[in-house]
Tab-separated table of N, CA and C in Angstrom:
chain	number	residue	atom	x	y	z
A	1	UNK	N	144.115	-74.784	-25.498
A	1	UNK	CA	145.520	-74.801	-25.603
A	1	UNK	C	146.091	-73.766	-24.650
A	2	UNK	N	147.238	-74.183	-24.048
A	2	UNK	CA	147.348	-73.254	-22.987
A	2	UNK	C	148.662	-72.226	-23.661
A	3	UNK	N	148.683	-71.546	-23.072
A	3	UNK	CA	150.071	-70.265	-23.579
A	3	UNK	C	150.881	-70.604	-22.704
A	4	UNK	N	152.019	-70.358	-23.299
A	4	UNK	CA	153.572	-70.687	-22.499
A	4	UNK	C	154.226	-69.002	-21.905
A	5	UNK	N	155.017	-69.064	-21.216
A	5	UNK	CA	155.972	-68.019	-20.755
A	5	UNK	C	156.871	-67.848	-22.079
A	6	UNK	N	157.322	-68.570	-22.801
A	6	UNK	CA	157.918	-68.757	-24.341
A	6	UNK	C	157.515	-68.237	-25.215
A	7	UNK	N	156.189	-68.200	-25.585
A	7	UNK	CA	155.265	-67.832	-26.522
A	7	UNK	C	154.627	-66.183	-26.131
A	8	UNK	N	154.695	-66.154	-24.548
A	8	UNK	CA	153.923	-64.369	-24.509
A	8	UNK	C	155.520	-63.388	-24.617
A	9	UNK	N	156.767	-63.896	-24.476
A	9	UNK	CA	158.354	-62.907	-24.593
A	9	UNK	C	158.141	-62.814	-26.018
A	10	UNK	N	157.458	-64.177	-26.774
A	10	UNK	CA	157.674	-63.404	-28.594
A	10	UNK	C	157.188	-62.448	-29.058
A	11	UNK	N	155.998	-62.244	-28.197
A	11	UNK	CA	154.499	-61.641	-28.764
A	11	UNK	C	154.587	-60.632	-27.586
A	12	UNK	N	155.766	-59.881	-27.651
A	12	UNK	CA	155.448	-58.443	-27.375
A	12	UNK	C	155.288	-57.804	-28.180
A	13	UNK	N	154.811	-56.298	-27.728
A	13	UNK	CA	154.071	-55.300	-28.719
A	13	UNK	C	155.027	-54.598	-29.406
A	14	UNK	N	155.238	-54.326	-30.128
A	14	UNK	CA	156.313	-53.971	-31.280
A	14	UNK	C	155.287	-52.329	-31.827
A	15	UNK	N	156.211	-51.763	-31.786
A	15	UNK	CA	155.511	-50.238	-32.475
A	15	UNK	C	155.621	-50.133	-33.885
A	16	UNK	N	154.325	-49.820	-34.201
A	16	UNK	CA	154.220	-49.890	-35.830
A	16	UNK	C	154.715	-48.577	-36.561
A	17	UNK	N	155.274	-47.458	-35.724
A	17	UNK	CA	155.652	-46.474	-36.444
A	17	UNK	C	156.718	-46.007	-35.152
A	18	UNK	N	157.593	-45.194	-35.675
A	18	UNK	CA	158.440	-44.115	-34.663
A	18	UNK	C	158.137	-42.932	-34.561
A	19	UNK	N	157.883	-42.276	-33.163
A	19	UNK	CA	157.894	-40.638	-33.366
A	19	UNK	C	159.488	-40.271	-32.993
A	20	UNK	N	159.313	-39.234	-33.708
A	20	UNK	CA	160.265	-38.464	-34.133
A	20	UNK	C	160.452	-36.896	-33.503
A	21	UNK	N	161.269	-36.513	-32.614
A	21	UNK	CA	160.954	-35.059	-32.149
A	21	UNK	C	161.732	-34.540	-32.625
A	22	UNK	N	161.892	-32.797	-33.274
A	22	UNK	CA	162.778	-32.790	-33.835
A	22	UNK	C	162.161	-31.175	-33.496
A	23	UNK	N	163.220	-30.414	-32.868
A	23	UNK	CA	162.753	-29.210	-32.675
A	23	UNK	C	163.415	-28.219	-33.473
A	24	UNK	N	162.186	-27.011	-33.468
A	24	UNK	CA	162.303	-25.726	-34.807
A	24	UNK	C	163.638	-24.802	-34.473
A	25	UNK	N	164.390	-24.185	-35.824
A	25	UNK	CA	165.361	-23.229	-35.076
A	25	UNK	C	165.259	-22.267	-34.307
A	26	UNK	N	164.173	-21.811	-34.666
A	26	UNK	CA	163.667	-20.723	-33.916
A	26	UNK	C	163.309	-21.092	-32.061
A	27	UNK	N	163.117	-22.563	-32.180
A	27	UNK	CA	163.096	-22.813	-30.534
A	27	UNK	C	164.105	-22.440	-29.744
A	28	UNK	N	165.454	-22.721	-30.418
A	28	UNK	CA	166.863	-22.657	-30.025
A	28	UNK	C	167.121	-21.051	-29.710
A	29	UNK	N	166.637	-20.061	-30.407
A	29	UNK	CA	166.502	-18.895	-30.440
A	29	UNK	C	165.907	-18.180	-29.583
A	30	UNK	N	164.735	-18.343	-28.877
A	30	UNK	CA	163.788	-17.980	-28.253
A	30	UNK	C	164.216	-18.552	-27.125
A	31	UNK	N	164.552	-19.705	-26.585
A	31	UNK	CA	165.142	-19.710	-25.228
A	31	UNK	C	166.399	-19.238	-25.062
A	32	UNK	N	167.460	-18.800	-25.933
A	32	UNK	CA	168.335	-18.050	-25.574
A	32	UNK	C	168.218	-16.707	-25.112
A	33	UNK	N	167.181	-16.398	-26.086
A	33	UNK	CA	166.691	-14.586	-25.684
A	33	UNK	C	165.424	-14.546	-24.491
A	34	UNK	N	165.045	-15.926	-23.889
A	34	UNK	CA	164.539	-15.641	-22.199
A	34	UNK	C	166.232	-16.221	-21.326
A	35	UNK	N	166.961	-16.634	-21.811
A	35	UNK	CA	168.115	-16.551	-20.957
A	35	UNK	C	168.865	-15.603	-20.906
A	36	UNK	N	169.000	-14.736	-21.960
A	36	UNK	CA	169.345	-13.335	-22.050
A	36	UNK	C	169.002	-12.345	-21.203
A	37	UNK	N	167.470	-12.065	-21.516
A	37	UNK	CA	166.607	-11.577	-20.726
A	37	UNK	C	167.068	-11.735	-18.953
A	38	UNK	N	166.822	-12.901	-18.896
A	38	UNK	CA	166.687	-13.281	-17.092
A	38	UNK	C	168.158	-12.820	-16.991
A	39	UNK	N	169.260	-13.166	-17.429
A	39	UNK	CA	170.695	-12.847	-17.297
A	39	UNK	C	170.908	-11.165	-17.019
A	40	UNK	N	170.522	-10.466	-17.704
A	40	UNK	CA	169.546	-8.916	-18.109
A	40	UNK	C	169.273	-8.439	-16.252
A	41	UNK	N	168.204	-9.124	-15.964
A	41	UNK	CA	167.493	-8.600	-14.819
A	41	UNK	C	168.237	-8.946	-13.932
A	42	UNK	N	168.828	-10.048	-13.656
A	42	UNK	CA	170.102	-10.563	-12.452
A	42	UNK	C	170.503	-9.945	-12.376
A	43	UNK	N	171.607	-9.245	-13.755
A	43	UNK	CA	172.673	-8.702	-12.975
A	43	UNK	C	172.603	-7.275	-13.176
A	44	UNK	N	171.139	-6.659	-13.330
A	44	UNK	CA	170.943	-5.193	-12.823
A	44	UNK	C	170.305	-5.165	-11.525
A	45	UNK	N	169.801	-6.360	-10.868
A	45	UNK	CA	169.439	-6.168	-9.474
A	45	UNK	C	171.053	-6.244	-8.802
A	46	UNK	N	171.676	-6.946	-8.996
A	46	UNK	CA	172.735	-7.281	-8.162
A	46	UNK	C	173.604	-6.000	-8.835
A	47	UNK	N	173.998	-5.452	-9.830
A	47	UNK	CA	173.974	-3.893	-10.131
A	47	UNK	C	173.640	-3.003	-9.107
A	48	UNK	N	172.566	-3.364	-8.755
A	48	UNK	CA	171.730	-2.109	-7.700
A	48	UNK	C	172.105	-2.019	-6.464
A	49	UNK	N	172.058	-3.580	-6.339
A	49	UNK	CA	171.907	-4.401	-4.401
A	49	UNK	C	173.750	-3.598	-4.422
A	50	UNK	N	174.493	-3.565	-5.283
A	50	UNK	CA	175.809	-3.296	-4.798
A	50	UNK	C	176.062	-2.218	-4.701
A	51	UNK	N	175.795	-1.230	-5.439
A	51	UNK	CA	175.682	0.317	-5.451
A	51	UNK	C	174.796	0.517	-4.184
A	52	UNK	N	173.986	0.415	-3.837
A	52	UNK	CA	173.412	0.808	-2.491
A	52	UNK	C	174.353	0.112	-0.861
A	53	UNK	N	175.082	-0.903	-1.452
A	53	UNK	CA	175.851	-1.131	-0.463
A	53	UNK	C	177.161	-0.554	-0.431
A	54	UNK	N	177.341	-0.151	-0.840
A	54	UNK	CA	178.609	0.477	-1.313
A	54	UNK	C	178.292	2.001	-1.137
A	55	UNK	N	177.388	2.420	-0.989
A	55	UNK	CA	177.336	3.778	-0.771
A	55	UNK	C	176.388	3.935	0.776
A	56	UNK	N	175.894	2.500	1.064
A	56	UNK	CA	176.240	2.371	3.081
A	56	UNK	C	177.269	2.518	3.303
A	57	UNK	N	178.598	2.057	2.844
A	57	UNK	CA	179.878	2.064	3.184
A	57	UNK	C	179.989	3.528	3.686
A	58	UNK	N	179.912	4.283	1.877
A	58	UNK	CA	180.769	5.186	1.681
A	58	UNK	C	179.731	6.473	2.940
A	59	UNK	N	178.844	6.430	2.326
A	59	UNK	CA	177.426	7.676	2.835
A	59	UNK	C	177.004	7.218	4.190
A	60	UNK	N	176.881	6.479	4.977
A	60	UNK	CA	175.981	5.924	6.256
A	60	UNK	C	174.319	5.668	5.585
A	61	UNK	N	174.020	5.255	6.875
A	61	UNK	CA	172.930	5.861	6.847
A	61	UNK	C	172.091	6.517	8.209
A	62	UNK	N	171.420	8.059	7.986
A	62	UNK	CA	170.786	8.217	6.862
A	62	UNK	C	172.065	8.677	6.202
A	63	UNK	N	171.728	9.091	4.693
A	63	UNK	CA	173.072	9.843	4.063
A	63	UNK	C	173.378	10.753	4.382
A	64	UNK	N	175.119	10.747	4.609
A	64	UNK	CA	175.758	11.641	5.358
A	64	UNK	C	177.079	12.231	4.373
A	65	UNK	N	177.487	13.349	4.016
A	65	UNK	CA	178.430	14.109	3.818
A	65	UNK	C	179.274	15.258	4.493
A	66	UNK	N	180.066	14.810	4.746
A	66	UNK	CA	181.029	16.093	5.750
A	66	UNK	C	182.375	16.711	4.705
A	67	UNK	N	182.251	18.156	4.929
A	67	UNK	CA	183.486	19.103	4.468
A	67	UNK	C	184.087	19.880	5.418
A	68	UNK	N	184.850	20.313	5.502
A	68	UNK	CA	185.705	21.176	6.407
A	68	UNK	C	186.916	21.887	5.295
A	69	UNK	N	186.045	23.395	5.958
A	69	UNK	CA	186.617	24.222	4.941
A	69	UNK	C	187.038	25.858	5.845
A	70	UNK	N	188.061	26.578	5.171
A	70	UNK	CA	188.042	28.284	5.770
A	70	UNK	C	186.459	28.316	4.548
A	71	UNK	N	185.670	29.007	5.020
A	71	UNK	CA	184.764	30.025	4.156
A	71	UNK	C	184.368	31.356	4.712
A	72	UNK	N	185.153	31.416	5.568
A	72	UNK	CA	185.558	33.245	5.989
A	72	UNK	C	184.336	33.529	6.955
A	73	UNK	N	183.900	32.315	7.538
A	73	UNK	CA	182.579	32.915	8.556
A	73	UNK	C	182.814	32.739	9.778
A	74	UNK	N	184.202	32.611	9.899
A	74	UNK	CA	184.697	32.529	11.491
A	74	UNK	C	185.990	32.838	11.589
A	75	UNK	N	186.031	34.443	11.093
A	75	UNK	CA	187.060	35.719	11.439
A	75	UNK	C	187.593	35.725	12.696
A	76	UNK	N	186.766	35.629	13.944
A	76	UNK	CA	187.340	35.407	15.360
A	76	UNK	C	187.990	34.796	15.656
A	77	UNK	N	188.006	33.253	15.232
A	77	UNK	CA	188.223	31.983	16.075
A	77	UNK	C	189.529	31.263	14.855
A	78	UNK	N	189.283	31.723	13.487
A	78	UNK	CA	190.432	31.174	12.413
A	78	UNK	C	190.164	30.349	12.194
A	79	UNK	N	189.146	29.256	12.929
A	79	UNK	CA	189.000	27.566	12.565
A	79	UNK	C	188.272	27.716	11.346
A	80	UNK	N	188.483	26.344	10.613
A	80	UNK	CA	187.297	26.466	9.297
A	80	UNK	C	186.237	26.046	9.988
A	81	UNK	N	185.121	25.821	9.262
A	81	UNK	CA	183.629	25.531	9.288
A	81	UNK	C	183.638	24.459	8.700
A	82	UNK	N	182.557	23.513	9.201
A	82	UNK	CA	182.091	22.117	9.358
A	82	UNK	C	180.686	22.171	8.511
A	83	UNK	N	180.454	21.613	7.209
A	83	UNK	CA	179.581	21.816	6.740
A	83	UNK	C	178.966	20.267	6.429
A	84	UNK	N	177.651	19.804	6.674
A	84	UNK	CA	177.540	18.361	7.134
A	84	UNK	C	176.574	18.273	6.417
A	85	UNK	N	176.410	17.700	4.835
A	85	UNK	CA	174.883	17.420	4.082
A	85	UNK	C	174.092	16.279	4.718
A	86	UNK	N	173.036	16.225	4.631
A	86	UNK	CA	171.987	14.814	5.068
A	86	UNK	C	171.135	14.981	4.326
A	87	UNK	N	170.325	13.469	3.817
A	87	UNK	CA	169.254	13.512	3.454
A	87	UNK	C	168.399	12.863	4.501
A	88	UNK	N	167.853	13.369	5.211
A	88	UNK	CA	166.559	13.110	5.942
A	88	UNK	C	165.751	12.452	5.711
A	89	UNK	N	165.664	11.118	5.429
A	89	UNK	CA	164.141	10.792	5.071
A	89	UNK	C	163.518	11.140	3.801
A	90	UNK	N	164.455	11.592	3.170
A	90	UNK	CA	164.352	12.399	1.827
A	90	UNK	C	163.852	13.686	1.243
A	91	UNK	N	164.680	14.387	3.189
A	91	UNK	CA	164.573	15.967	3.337
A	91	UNK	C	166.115	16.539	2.986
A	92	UNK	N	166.679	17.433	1.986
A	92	UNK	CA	167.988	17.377	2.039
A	92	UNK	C	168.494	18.770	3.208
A	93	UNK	N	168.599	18.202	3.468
A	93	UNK	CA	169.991	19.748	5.208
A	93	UNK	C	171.225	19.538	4.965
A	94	UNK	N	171.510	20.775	5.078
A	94	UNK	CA	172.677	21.073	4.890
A	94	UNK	C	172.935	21.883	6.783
A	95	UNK	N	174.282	21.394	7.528
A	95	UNK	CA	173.982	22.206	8.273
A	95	UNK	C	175.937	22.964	8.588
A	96	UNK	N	175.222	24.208	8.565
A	96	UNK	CA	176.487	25.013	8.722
A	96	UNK	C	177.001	25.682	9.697
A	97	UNK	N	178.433	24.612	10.072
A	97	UNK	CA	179.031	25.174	11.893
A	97	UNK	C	180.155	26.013	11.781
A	98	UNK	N	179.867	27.379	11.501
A	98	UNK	CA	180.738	28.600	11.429
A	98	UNK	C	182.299	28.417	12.377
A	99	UNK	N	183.213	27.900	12.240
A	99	UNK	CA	184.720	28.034	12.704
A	99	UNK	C	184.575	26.772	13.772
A	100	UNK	N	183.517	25.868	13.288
A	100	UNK	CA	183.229	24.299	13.976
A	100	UNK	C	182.888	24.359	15.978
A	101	UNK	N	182.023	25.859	15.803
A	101	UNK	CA	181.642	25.733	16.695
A	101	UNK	C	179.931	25.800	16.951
A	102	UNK	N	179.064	24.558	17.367
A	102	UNK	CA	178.193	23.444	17.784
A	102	UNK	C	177.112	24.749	18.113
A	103	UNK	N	177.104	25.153	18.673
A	103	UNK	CA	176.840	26.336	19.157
A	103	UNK	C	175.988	27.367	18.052
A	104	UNK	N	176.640	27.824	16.955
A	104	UNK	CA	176.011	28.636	16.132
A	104	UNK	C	175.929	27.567	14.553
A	105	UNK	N	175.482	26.680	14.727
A	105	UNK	CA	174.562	25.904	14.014
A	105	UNK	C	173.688	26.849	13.102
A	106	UNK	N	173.811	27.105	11.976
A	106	UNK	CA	172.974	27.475	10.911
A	106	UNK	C	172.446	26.499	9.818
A	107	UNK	N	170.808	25.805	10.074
A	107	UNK	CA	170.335	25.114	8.551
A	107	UNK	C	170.071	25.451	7.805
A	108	UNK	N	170.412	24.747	6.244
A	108	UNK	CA	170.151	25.004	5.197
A	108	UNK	C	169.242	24.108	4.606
A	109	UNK	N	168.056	24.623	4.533
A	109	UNK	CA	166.998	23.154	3.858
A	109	UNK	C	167.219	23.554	2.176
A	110	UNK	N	166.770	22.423	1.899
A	110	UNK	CA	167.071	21.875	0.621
A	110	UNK	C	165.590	21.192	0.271
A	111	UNK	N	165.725	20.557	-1.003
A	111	UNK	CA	164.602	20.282	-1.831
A	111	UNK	C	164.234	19.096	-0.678
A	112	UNK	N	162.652	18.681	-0.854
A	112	UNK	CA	162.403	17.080	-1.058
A	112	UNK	C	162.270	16.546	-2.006
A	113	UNK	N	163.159	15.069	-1.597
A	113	UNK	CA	163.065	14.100	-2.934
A	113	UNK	C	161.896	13.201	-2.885
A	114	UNK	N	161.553	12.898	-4.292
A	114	UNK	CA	160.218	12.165	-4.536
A	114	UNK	C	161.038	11.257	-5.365
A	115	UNK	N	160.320	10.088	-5.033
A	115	UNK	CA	160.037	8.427	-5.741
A	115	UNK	C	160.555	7.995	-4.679
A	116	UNK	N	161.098	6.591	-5.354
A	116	UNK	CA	161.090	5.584	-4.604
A	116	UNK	C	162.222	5.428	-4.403
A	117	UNK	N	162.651	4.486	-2.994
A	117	UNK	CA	164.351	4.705	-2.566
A	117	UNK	C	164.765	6.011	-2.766
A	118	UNK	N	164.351	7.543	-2.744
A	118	UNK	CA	165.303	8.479	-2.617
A	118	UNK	C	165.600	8.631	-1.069
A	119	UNK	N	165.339	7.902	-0.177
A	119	UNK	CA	165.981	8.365	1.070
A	119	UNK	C	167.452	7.448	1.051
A	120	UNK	N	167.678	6.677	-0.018
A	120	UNK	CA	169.124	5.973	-0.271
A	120	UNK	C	169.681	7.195	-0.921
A	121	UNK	N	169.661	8.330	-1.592
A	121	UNK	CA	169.988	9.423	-2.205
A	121	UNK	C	171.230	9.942	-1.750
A	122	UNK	N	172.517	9.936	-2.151
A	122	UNK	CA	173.429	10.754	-1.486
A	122	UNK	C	173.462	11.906	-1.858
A	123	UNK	N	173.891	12.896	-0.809
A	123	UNK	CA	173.996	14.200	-1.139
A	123	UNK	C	175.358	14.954	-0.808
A	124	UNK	N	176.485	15.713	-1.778
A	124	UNK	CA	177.632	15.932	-1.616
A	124	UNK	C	177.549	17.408	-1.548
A	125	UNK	N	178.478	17.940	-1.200
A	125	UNK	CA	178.780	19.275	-0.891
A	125	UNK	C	180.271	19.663	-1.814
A	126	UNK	N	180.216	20.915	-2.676
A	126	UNK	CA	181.967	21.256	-2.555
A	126	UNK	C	181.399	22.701	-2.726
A	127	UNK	N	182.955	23.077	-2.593
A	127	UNK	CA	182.855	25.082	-2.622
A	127	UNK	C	183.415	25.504	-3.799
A	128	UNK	N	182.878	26.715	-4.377
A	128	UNK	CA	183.568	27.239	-5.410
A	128	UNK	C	183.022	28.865	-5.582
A	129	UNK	N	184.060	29.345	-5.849
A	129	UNK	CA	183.582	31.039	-6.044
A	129	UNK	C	182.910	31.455	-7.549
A	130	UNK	N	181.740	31.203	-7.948
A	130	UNK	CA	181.558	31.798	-8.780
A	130	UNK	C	181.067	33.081	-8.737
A	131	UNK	N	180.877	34.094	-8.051
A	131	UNK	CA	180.794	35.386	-8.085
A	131	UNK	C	182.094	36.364	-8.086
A	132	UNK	N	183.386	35.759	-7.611
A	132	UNK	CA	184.913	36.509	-7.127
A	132	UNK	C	185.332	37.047	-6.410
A	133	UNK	N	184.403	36.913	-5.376
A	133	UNK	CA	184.432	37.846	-3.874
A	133	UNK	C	185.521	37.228	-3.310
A	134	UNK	N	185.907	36.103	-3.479
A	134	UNK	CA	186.790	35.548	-2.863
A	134	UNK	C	186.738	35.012	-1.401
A	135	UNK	N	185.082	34.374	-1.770
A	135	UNK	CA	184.501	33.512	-0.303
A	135	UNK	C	183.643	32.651	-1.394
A	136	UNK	N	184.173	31.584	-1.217
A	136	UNK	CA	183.752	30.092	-1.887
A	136	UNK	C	182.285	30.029	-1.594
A	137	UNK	N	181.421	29.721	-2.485
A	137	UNK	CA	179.842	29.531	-2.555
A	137	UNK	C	180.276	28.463	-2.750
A	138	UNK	N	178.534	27.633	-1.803
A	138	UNK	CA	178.511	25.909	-1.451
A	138	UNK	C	177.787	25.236	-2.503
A	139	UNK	N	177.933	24.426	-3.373
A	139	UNK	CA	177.206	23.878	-4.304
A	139	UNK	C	176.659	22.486	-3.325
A	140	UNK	N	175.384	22.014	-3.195
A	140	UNK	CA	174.998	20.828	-3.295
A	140	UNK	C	174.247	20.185	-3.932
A	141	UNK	N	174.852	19.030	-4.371
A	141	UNK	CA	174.358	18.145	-5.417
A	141	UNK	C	174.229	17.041	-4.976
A	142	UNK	N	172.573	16.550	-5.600
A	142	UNK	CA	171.635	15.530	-5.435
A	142	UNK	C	171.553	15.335	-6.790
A	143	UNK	N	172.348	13.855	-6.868
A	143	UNK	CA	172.107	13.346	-7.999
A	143	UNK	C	172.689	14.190	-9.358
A	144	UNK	N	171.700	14.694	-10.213
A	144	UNK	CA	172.628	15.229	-11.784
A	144	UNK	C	172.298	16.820	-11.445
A	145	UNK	N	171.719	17.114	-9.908
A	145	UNK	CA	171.128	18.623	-10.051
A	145	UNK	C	171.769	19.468	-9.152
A	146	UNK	N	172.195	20.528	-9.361
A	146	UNK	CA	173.243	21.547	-8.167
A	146	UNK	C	172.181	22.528	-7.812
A	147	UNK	N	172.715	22.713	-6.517
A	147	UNK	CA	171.726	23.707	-6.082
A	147	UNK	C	173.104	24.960	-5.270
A	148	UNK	N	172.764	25.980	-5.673
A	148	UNK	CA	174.272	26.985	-5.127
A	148	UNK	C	173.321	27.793	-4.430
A	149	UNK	N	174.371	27.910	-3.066
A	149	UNK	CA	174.110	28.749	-2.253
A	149	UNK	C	175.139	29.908	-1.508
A	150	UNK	N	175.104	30.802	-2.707
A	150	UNK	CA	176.073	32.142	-2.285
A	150	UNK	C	176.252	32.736	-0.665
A	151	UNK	N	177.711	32.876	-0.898
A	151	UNK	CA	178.535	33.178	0.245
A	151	UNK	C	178.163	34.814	0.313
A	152	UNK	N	177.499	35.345	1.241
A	152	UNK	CA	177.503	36.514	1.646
A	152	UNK	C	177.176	37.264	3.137
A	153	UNK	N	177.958	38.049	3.430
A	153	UNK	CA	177.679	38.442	4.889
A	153	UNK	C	177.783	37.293	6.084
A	154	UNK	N	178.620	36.363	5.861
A	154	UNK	CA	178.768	35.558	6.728
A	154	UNK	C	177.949	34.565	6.461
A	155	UNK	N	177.328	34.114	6.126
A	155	UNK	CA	176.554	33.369	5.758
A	155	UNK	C	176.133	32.596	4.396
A	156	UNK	N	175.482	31.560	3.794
A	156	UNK	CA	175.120	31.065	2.701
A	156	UNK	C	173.490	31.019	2.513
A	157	UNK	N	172.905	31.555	1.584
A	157	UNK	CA	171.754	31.832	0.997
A	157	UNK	C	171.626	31.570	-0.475
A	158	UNK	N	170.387	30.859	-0.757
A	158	UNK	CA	170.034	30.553	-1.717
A	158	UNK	C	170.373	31.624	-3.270
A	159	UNK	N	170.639	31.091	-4.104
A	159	UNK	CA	171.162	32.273	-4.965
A	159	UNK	C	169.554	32.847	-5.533
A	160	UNK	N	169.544	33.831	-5.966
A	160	UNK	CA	168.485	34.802	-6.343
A	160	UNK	C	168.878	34.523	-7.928
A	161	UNK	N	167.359	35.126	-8.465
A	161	UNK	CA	167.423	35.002	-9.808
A	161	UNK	C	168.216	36.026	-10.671
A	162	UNK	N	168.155	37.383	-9.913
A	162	UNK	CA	169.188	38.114	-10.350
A	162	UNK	C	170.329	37.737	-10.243
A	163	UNK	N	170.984	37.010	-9.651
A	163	UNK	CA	172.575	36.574	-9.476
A	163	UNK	C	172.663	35.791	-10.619
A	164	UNK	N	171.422	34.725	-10.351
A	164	UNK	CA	171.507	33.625	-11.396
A	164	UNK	C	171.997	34.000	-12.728
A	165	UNK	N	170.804	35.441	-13.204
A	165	UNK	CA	170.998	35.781	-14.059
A	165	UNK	C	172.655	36.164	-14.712
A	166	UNK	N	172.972	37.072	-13.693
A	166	UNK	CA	174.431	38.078	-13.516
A	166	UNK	C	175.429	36.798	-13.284
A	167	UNK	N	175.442	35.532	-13.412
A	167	UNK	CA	176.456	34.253	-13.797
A	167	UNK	C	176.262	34.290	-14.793
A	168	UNK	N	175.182	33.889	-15.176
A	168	UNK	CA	174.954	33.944	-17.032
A	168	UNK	C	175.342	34.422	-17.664
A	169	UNK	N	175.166	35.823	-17.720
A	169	UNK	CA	175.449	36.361	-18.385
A	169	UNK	C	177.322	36.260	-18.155
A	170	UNK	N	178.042	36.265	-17.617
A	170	UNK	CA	179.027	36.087	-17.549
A	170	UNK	C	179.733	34.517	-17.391
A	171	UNK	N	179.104	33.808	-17.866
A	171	UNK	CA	179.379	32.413	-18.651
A	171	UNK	C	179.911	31.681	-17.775
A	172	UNK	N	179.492	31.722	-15.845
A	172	UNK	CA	180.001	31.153	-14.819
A	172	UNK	C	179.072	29.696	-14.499
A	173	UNK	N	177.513	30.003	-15.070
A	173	UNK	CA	176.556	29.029	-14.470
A	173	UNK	C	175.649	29.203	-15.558
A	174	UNK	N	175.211	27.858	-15.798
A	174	UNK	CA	173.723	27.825	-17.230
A	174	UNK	C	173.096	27.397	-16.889
């Protein structure tokens, strides 16, 4: 007996049961908190990528800070002094041009920075008298840490531990 084209459209295969997918709450949960997550890491790289561009803007590179100030080390000439922070490669200089003249160039080295990306590191400069002599000492700050370098005899030098101390005790520096 032969089979028809009629007879094999009836006698298709018909499924004897249904599956059923039906997913746990906790699935719903768990891919929100890897979308969280990844959302998380995006937008602290792009956090980062912008702060480092933004402080190419502001800093150059390498990082650069300039002040221009009187700090009484160029009595002759009356001009202020040109005081220019850099981080080097993640050497910090400070360099100091007495009444902005090129000429009597005095450096001030500073710490090296360790890890990673600190040659992106900016480094700022301001003046302030904490002793009262009434010649502004140079604070520079890298990051959350000051480093002061007292105004004396024409010049800026690292503060000594006795000074350090003799702020302290008089509630100027902790």
């Amino acid at each position: 007996m032969a089979v028809t084209s009629r007879e094999l459209n009836r006698r298709r295969w018909q499924p004897t049961f249904v599956v059923s997918y039906q997913l746990h709450r906790l699935t719903y949960l768990g891919t929100a908190l890897l979308v969280l997550v990844a959302l998380y890491v995006l937008l602290t790289f792009l956090v980062g990528w912008g702060q480092a561009r933004f402080d190419d803007v502001r800093y150059g590179m390498p990082r650069t800070y300039h002040l221009t100030a009187d700090v009484g080390h160029s009595a002759e000439t009356g001009q202020p002094s040109h005081l220019i922070a850099l981080n080097l490669d993640r050497q910090v200089v400070v360099l100091d041009m007495p009444g902005g003249d090129i000429n009597k160039v005095r450096v001030l080295t500073g710490p090296y920075l360790f890890g990673a990306d600190e040659h992106l590191t900016p480094v700022t400069l301001r003046l302030q008298d904490f002793d009262g002599n009434r010649a502004p000492d140079l604070v520079v700050k890298v990051k959350d840490e000051e480093l002061i370098y007292m105004n004396h005899d024409g010049s800026f030098a690292p503060i000594t531990p006795a000074e350090r101390q003799h702020l302290q005790l008089l509630g100027g520096e902790s």
